[in-house]
PDB file of C-alpha atoms in Angstrom:
ATOM      1  CA  ASN A   1      -4.278  -5.660  15.750  1.00  0.00           C
ATOM      2  CA  ALA A   2      -2.708  -3.744  18.651  1.00  0.00           C
ATOM      3  CA  GLY A   3      -5.566  -4.280  21.165  1.00  0.00           C
ATOM      4  CA  VAL A   4      -4.994  -2.085  24.232  1.00  0.00           C
ATOM      5  CA  THR A   5      -1.881   0.081  24.312  1.00  0.00           C
ATOM      6  CA  GLN A   6      -0.602   2.017  27.316  1.00  0.00           C
ATOM      7  CA  THR A   7       2.008   4.764  27.362  1.00  0.00           C
ATOM      8  CA  PRO A   8       4.386   5.230  29.008  1.00  0.00           C
ATOM      9  CA  LYS A   9       5.375   1.742  30.163  1.00  0.00           C
ATOM     10  CA  PHE A  10       7.704   3.044  32.898  1.00  0.00           C
ATOM     11  CA  ARG A  11       7.940   6.374  34.697  1.00  0.00           C
ATOM     12  CA  VAL A  12       9.671   7.751  37.771  1.00  0.00           C
ATOM     13  CA  LEU A  13       8.196  10.858  39.363  1.00  0.00           C
ATOM     14  CA  LYS A  14       9.094  13.058  42.290  1.00  0.00           C
ATOM     15  CA  THR A  15       6.493  13.755  44.946  1.00  0.00           C
ATOM     16  CA  GLY A  16       4.225  16.576  43.817  1.00  0.00           C
ATOM     17  CA  GLN A  17       4.816  16.173  40.085  1.00  0.00           C
ATOM     18  CA  SER A  18       1.942  15.527  37.737  1.00  0.00           C
ATOM     19  CA  MET A  19       1.648  13.167  34.807  1.00  0.00           C
ATOM     20  CA  THR A  20      -0.826  11.551  32.430  1.00  0.00           C
ATOM     21  CA  LEU A  21      -1.094   7.904  31.407  1.00  0.00           C
ATOM     22  CA  LEU A  22      -2.621   7.264  28.024  1.00  0.00           C
ATOM     23  CA  CYS A  23      -4.659   4.203  27.119  1.00  0.00           C
ATOM     24  CA  ALA A  24      -5.698   3.550  23.526  1.00  0.00           C
ATOM     25  CA  GLN A  25      -7.818   0.659  22.217  1.00  0.00           C
ATOM     26  CA  ASP A  26      -8.580  -0.232  18.635  1.00  0.00           C
ATOM     27  CA  MET A  27     -11.410  -2.719  19.260  1.00  0.00           C
ATOM     28  CA  ASN A  28     -14.222  -0.115  19.293  1.00  0.00           C
ATOM     29  CA  HIS A  29     -15.038  -1.049  22.884  1.00  0.00           C
ATOM     30  CA  GLU A  30     -17.523   1.030  24.835  1.00  0.00           C
ATOM     31  CA  TYR A  31     -16.222   0.335  28.344  1.00  0.00           C
ATOM     32  CA  MET A  32     -12.763   1.293  29.561  1.00  0.00           C
ATOM     33  CA  TYR A  33     -11.178   0.967  32.987  1.00  0.00           C
ATOM     34  CA  TRP A  34      -8.123   2.035  34.945  1.00  0.00           C
ATOM     35  CA  TYR A  35      -6.865  -0.340  37.646  1.00  0.00           C
ATOM     36  CA  ARG A  36      -3.905  -0.325  39.946  1.00  0.00           C
ATOM     37  CA  GLN A  37      -2.177  -3.505  41.077  1.00  0.00           C
ATOM     38  CA  ASP A  38      -0.167  -3.649  44.280  1.00  0.00           C
ATOM     39  CA  PRO A  39       1.629  -6.651  45.832  1.00  0.00           C
ATOM     40  CA  GLY A  40      -0.659  -8.882  47.877  1.00  0.00           C
ATOM     41  CA  MET A  41      -3.794  -7.100  46.756  1.00  0.00           C
ATOM     42  CA  GLY A  42      -6.334  -7.644  44.044  1.00  0.00           C
ATOM     43  CA  LEU A  43      -6.732  -5.261  41.151  1.00  0.00           C
ATOM     44  CA  ARG A  44      -8.430  -2.100  42.390  1.00  0.00           C
ATOM     45  CA  LEU A  45     -10.603   0.029  40.142  1.00  0.00           C
ATOM     46  CA  ILE A  46      -9.634   3.698  40.004  1.00  0.00           C
ATOM     47  CA  HIS A  47     -12.028   5.124  37.424  1.00  0.00           C
ATOM     48  CA  TYR A  48     -14.017   3.772  34.539  1.00  0.00           C
ATOM     49  CA  SER A  49     -15.995   4.922  31.515  1.00  0.00           C
ATOM     50  CA  VAL A  50     -19.075   3.398  29.899  1.00  0.00           C
ATOM     51  CA  GLY A  51     -18.764   5.429  26.715  1.00  0.00           C
ATOM     52  CA  GLU A  52     -17.269   8.474  25.042  1.00  0.00           C
ATOM     53  CA  GLY A  53     -17.643  11.566  27.199  1.00  0.00           C
ATOM     54  CA  THR A  54     -18.523   9.645  30.370  1.00  0.00           C
ATOM     55  CA  THR A  55     -16.447   8.814  33.439  1.00  0.00           C
ATOM     56  CA  ALA A  56     -17.214   7.405  36.884  1.00  0.00           C
ATOM     57  CA  LYS A  57     -15.334   6.790  40.121  1.00  0.00           C
ATOM     58  CA  GLY A  58     -14.219   3.361  41.137  1.00  0.00           C
ATOM     59  CA  GLU A  59     -12.992   2.003  44.436  1.00  0.00           C
ATOM     60  CA  VAL A  60      -9.869   4.198  44.829  1.00  0.00           C
ATOM     61  CA  PRO A  61     -10.355   7.451  42.857  1.00  0.00           C
ATOM     62  CA  ASP A  62      -8.671   9.950  45.190  1.00  0.00           C
ATOM     63  CA  GLY A  63      -5.664  11.694  43.673  1.00  0.00           C
ATOM     64  CA  TYR A  64      -6.571  10.685  40.112  1.00  0.00           C
ATOM     65  CA  ASN A  65      -8.584  12.238  37.313  1.00  0.00           C
ATOM     66  CA  VAL A  66      -9.676  10.794  33.983  1.00  0.00           C
ATOM     67  CA  SER A  67     -11.030  11.888  30.648  1.00  0.00           C
ATOM     68  CA  ARG A  68     -12.635  10.063  27.718  1.00  0.00           C
ATOM     69  CA  LEU A  69     -12.879  12.679  24.977  1.00  0.00           C
ATOM     70  CA  LYS A  70     -12.571  10.075  22.222  1.00  0.00           C
ATOM     71  CA  LYS A  71     -14.035   6.572  22.312  1.00  0.00           C
ATOM     72  CA  GLN A  72     -10.690   4.915  21.716  1.00  0.00           C
ATOM     73  CA  ASN A  73      -8.728   6.838  24.379  1.00  0.00           C
ATOM     74  CA  PHE A  74      -8.918   6.892  28.165  1.00  0.00           C
ATOM     75  CA  LEU A  75      -6.500   9.162  30.019  1.00  0.00           C
ATOM     76  CA  LEU A  76      -5.500   8.839  33.667  1.00  0.00           C
ATOM     77  CA  GLY A  77      -3.996  11.888  35.349  1.00  0.00           C
ATOM     78  CA  LEU A  78      -2.117  12.180  38.604  1.00  0.00           C
ATOM     79  CA  GLU A  79      -2.521  15.730  39.838  1.00  0.00           C
ATOM     80  CA  SER A  80       0.176  15.755  42.535  1.00  0.00           C
ATOM     81  CA  ALA A  81       1.967  12.429  42.784  1.00  0.00           C
ATOM     82  CA  ALA A  82       2.496  10.805  46.176  1.00  0.00           C
ATOM     83  CA  PRO A  83       4.649   7.783  47.127  1.00  0.00           C
ATOM     84  CA  SER A  84       1.408   5.869  47.866  1.00  0.00           C
ATOM     85  CA  GLN A  85       0.670   6.040  44.141  1.00  0.00           C
ATOM     86  CA  THR A  86       3.712   3.896  43.333  1.00  0.00           C
ATOM     87  CA  SER A  87       2.071   0.964  41.592  1.00  0.00           C
ATOM     88  CA  VAL A  88       1.483  -0.858  38.332  1.00  0.00           C
ATOM     89  CA  TYR A  89      -1.398   0.658  36.420  1.00  0.00           C
ATOM     90  CA  PHE A  90      -3.470  -1.376  33.986  1.00  0.00           C
ATOM     91  CA  CYS A  91      -5.949  -0.118  31.480  1.00  0.00           C
ATOM     92  CA  ALA A  92      -8.637  -2.513  30.288  1.00  0.00           C
ATOM     93  CA  SER A  93     -11.528  -2.429  27.863  1.00  0.00           C
ATOM     94  CA  THR A  94     -14.601  -4.486  27.039  1.00  0.00           C
ATOM     95  CA  GLN A  95     -17.504  -4.203  24.689  1.00  0.00           C
ATOM     96  CA  GLY A  96     -19.816  -4.411  27.661  1.00  0.00           C
ATOM     97  CA  ASP A  97     -21.339  -7.720  26.700  1.00  0.00           C
ATOM     98  CA  PHE A  98     -22.663  -8.863  30.037  1.00  0.00           C
ATOM     99  CA  ASP A  99     -22.856 -12.445  28.843  1.00  0.00           C
ATOM    100  CA  THR A 100     -19.114 -12.651  29.247  1.00  0.00           C
ATOM    101  CA  GLY A 101     -17.663  -9.195  29.612  1.00  0.00           C
ATOM    102  CA  GLU A 102     -14.150 -10.434  28.992  1.00  0.00           C
ATOM    103  CA  LEU A 103     -11.659  -7.684  29.770  1.00  0.00           C
ATOM    104  CA  PHE A 104      -8.738  -6.945  27.469  1.00  0.00           C
ATOM    105  CA  PHE A 105      -5.784  -5.461  29.322  1.00  0.00           C
ATOM    106  CA  GLY A 106      -2.912  -3.252  28.287  1.00  0.00           C
ATOM    107  CA  GLU A 107       0.652  -4.265  29.157  1.00  0.00           C
ATOM    108  CA  GLY A 108       0.755  -2.075  32.247  1.00  0.00           C
ATOM    109  CA  SER A 109       2.501   1.134  33.258  1.00  0.00           C
ATOM    110  CA  ARG A 110       4.973   0.900  36.112  1.00  0.00           C
ATOM    111  CA  LEU A 111       5.038   4.139  38.088  1.00  0.00           C
ATOM    112  CA  THR A 112       7.453   4.950  40.899  1.00  0.00           C
ATOM    113  CA  VAL A 113       6.978   8.074  42.996  1.00  0.00           C
ATOM    114  CA  LEU A 114      10.011   9.109  45.025  1.00  0.00           C
TER     115      LEU A 114
ATOM    116  CA  GLY B   1     -17.928  -5.978  52.784  1.00  0.00           C
ATOM    117  CA  GLN B   2     -17.050  -7.813  49.626  1.00  0.00           C
ATOM    118  CA  ASN B   3     -14.315 -10.391  49.717  1.00  0.00           C
ATOM    119  CA  ILE B   4     -12.568 -12.856  47.419  1.00  0.00           C
ATOM    120  CA  ASP B   5     -10.247 -15.437  48.973  1.00  0.00           C
ATOM    121  CA  GLN B   6      -7.625 -17.473  47.149  1.00  0.00           C
ATOM    122  CA  PRO B   7      -4.475 -19.217  48.373  1.00  0.00           C
ATOM    123  CA  THR B   8      -1.443 -16.979  48.047  1.00  0.00           C
ATOM    124  CA  GLU B   9       0.867 -19.563  46.513  1.00  0.00           C
ATOM    125  CA  MET B  10       0.777 -23.172  45.320  1.00  0.00           C
ATOM    126  CA  THR B  11       3.440 -25.526  44.000  1.00  0.00           C
ATOM    127  CA  ALA B  12       2.879 -28.405  41.614  1.00  0.00           C
ATOM    128  CA  THR B  13       4.892 -30.756  39.430  1.00  0.00           C
ATOM    129  CA  GLU B  14       5.109 -30.688  35.660  1.00  0.00           C
ATOM    130  CA  GLY B  15       2.614 -33.130  34.156  1.00  0.00           C
ATOM    131  CA  ALA B  16       0.437 -33.218  37.269  1.00  0.00           C
ATOM    132  CA  ILE B  17      -2.980 -31.723  38.063  1.00  0.00           C
ATOM    133  CA  VAL B  18      -3.604 -28.736  40.333  1.00  0.00           C
ATOM    134  CA  GLN B  19      -6.799 -27.206  41.681  1.00  0.00           C
ATOM    135  CA  ILE B  20      -6.891 -23.526  42.673  1.00  0.00           C
ATOM    136  CA  ASN B  21      -9.798 -22.599  44.914  1.00  0.00           C
ATOM    137  CA  CYS B  22     -11.652 -19.312  45.170  1.00  0.00           C
ATOM    138  CA  THR B  23     -14.335 -18.423  47.714  1.00  0.00           C
ATOM    139  CA  TYR B  24     -16.320 -15.232  47.559  1.00  0.00           C
ATOM    140  CA  GLN B  25     -18.718 -13.058  49.498  1.00  0.00           C
ATOM    141  CA  THR B  26     -20.131 -10.309  47.325  1.00  0.00           C
ATOM    142  CA  SER B  27     -23.158  -8.070  47.016  1.00  0.00           C
ATOM    143  CA  GLY B  28     -24.943 -10.045  44.364  1.00  0.00           C
ATOM    144  CA  PHE B  29     -23.488 -12.283  41.691  1.00  0.00           C
ATOM    145  CA  ASN B  30     -23.338 -11.832  37.934  1.00  0.00           C
ATOM    146  CA  GLY B  31     -20.573 -14.176  36.959  1.00  0.00           C
ATOM    147  CA  LEU B  32     -17.130 -15.371  37.997  1.00  0.00           C
ATOM    148  CA  PHE B  33     -13.958 -14.997  35.967  1.00  0.00           C
ATOM    149  CA  TRP B  34     -10.526 -16.562  36.005  1.00  0.00           C
ATOM    150  CA  TYR B  35      -7.559 -14.715  34.518  1.00  0.00           C
ATOM    151  CA  GLN B  36      -3.956 -15.783  34.080  1.00  0.00           C
ATOM    152  CA  GLN B  37      -1.140 -13.314  34.681  1.00  0.00           C
ATOM    153  CA  HIS B  38       2.488 -14.108  33.936  1.00  0.00           C
ATOM    154  CA  ALA B  39       5.042 -12.114  35.920  1.00  0.00           C
ATOM    155  CA  GLY B  40       5.431  -8.613  34.542  1.00  0.00           C
ATOM    156  CA  GLU B  41       2.599  -9.046  32.054  1.00  0.00           C
ATOM    157  CA  ALA B  42      -1.077  -8.186  31.737  1.00  0.00           C
ATOM    158  CA  PRO B  43      -3.864 -10.504  32.911  1.00  0.00           C
ATOM    159  CA  THR B  44      -5.453 -12.581  30.164  1.00  0.00           C
ATOM    160  CA  PHE B  45      -8.923 -14.131  30.229  1.00  0.00           C
ATOM    161  CA  LEU B  46      -9.200 -17.859  30.942  1.00  0.00           C
ATOM    162  CA  SER B  47     -12.796 -18.676  31.803  1.00  0.00           C
ATOM    163  CA  TYR B  48     -16.222 -17.424  32.778  1.00  0.00           C
ATOM    164  CA  ASN B  49     -18.898 -19.165  34.888  1.00  0.00           C
ATOM    165  CA  VAL B  50     -22.353 -17.823  35.599  1.00  0.00           C
ATOM    166  CA  LEU B  51     -24.269 -21.076  36.159  1.00  0.00           C
ATOM    167  CA  ASP B  52     -23.363 -23.905  38.533  1.00  0.00           C
ATOM    168  CA  GLY B  53     -21.222 -26.616  37.107  1.00  0.00           C
ATOM    169  CA  LEU B  54     -18.057 -27.289  35.213  1.00  0.00           C
ATOM    170  CA  GLU B  55     -16.801 -25.422  32.142  1.00  0.00           C
ATOM    171  CA  GLU B  56     -14.024 -27.197  30.267  1.00  0.00           C
ATOM    172  CA  LYS B  57     -11.613 -25.549  27.877  1.00  0.00           C
ATOM    173  CA  GLY B  58      -8.720 -27.750  26.841  1.00  0.00           C
ATOM    174  CA  ARG B  59      -6.390 -28.417  29.775  1.00  0.00           C
ATOM    175  CA  PHE B  60      -8.228 -25.875  31.914  1.00  0.00           C
ATOM    176  CA  SER B  61     -11.603 -26.327  33.626  1.00  0.00           C
ATOM    177  CA  SER B  62     -13.504 -24.029  35.957  1.00  0.00           C
ATOM    178  CA  PHE B  63     -16.225 -25.021  38.406  1.00  0.00           C
ATOM    179  CA  LEU B  64     -18.825 -22.894  40.139  1.00  0.00           C
ATOM    180  CA  SER B  65     -21.167 -23.441  43.071  1.00  0.00           C
ATOM    181  CA  ARG B  66     -23.210 -20.300  43.675  1.00  0.00           C
ATOM    182  CA  SER B  67     -24.885 -21.666  46.815  1.00  0.00           C
ATOM    183  CA  LYS B  68     -21.477 -22.228  48.408  1.00  0.00           C
ATOM    184  CA  GLY B  69     -19.832 -19.087  47.045  1.00  0.00           C
ATOM    185  CA  TYR B  70     -17.084 -21.283  45.655  1.00  0.00           C
ATOM    186  CA  SER B  71     -15.184 -21.836  42.465  1.00  0.00           C
ATOM    187  CA  TYR B  72     -12.085 -23.700  41.429  1.00  0.00           C
ATOM    188  CA  LEU B  73      -9.779 -23.670  38.447  1.00  0.00           C
ATOM    189  CA  LEU B  74      -8.410 -27.075  37.468  1.00  0.00           C
ATOM    190  CA  LEU B  75      -5.256 -27.272  35.416  1.00  0.00           C
ATOM    191  CA  LYS B  76      -4.323 -30.644  33.916  1.00  0.00           C
ATOM    192  CA  GLU B  77      -1.093 -31.901  32.355  1.00  0.00           C
ATOM    193  CA  LEU B  78       0.809 -29.008  33.836  1.00  0.00           C
ATOM    194  CA  GLN B  79       3.487 -27.387  31.732  1.00  0.00           C
ATOM    195  CA  MET B  80       6.278 -25.065  32.813  1.00  0.00           C
ATOM    196  CA  LYS B  81       4.577 -22.228  30.952  1.00  0.00           C
ATOM    197  CA  ASP B  82       1.631 -22.539  33.364  1.00  0.00           C
ATOM    198  CA  SER B  83       3.786 -20.913  36.046  1.00  0.00           C
ATOM    199  CA  ALA B  84       1.854 -17.693  36.619  1.00  0.00           C
ATOM    200  CA  SER B  85      -0.587 -16.001  38.940  1.00  0.00           C
ATOM    201  CA  TYR B  86      -4.251 -16.944  38.617  1.00  0.00           C
ATOM    202  CA  LEU B  87      -6.768 -14.257  39.444  1.00  0.00           C
ATOM    203  CA  CYS B  88     -10.352 -14.925  40.492  1.00  0.00           C
ATOM    204  CA  ALA B  89     -12.879 -12.111  40.009  1.00  0.00           C
ATOM    205  CA  VAL B  90     -16.601 -11.863  40.707  1.00  0.00           C
ATOM    206  CA  ARG B  91     -19.007  -9.457  39.019  1.00  0.00           C
ATOM    207  CA  ASP B  92     -21.345  -8.055  41.651  1.00  0.00           C
ATOM    208  CA  SER B  93     -24.904  -6.733  41.501  1.00  0.00           C
ATOM    209  CA  ASN B  94     -23.618  -3.408  40.098  1.00  0.00           C
ATOM    210  CA  TYR B  95     -21.715  -5.269  37.374  1.00  0.00           C
ATOM    211  CA  GLN B  96     -18.415  -4.243  38.944  1.00  0.00           C
ATOM    212  CA  LEU B  97     -15.588  -6.761  39.165  1.00  0.00           C
ATOM    213  CA  ILE B  98     -14.250  -7.646  42.596  1.00  0.00           C
ATOM    214  CA  TRP B  99     -10.779  -9.189  42.353  1.00  0.00           C
ATOM    215  CA  GLY B 100      -8.959 -11.660  44.520  1.00  0.00           C
ATOM    216  CA  ALA B 101      -5.271 -11.076  45.261  1.00  0.00           C
ATOM    217  CA  GLY B 102      -4.305 -13.964  42.998  1.00  0.00           C
ATOM    218  CA  THR B 103      -2.660 -17.356  43.468  1.00  0.00           C
ATOM    219  CA  LYS B 104       0.948 -17.679  42.391  1.00  0.00           C
ATOM    220  CA  LEU B 105       1.420 -21.125  40.865  1.00  0.00           C
ATOM    221  CA  ILE B 106       4.960 -22.510  40.772  1.00  0.00           C
ATOM    222  CA  ILE B 107       5.589 -25.493  38.505  1.00  0.00           C
ATOM    223  CA  LYS B 108       8.590 -27.684  39.282  1.00  0.00           C
ATOM    224  CA  PRO B 109      10.168 -30.130  36.819  1.00  0.00           C
TER     225      PRO B 109
END
């Protein structure tokens, strides 16, 4: 059981380049999330999805776009990368059970923008 | 604004007990979570509290006081593998998670 898988795990971009991070989950979860994690700060929500075909903005959505065309996949796009987007990106999913709502995280994607 | 406060770093000795505190000010409350994150890895779920009191799970326990906006994670019989960051997160009235910056726990032999 793979759980939540992110690709790529590492990437170096030049300012202005674009790229897409792919998140795939095999747990049939409804809810999926993209976070970024920066030193000294808590995880910050970029975008999230409550089901196939839906997306919503989180706390820090500027400069990012997302799509959830299939239930198991959640894509995060950087339209024109900036050095401020250098970060570790985590995808997470949950069934949406509000009794616990335990999040399952991918291994992270480390992005450097030069 | 919404805020989660945790100590930045703590040091403890192998075999000992350590308590990691978390205080929060959020718009509403729908549960508090603790996650463990080893360096370079993903966070993994440790515990969930929604009612006041202590939840025990093996060597780890988590306490919640909603009236005080306070929680702690208690780790007993510390092992070297417990060296990690511990993240506190609160689910607010919109069912969004607000995350603390994490507490880096260093275990010394």
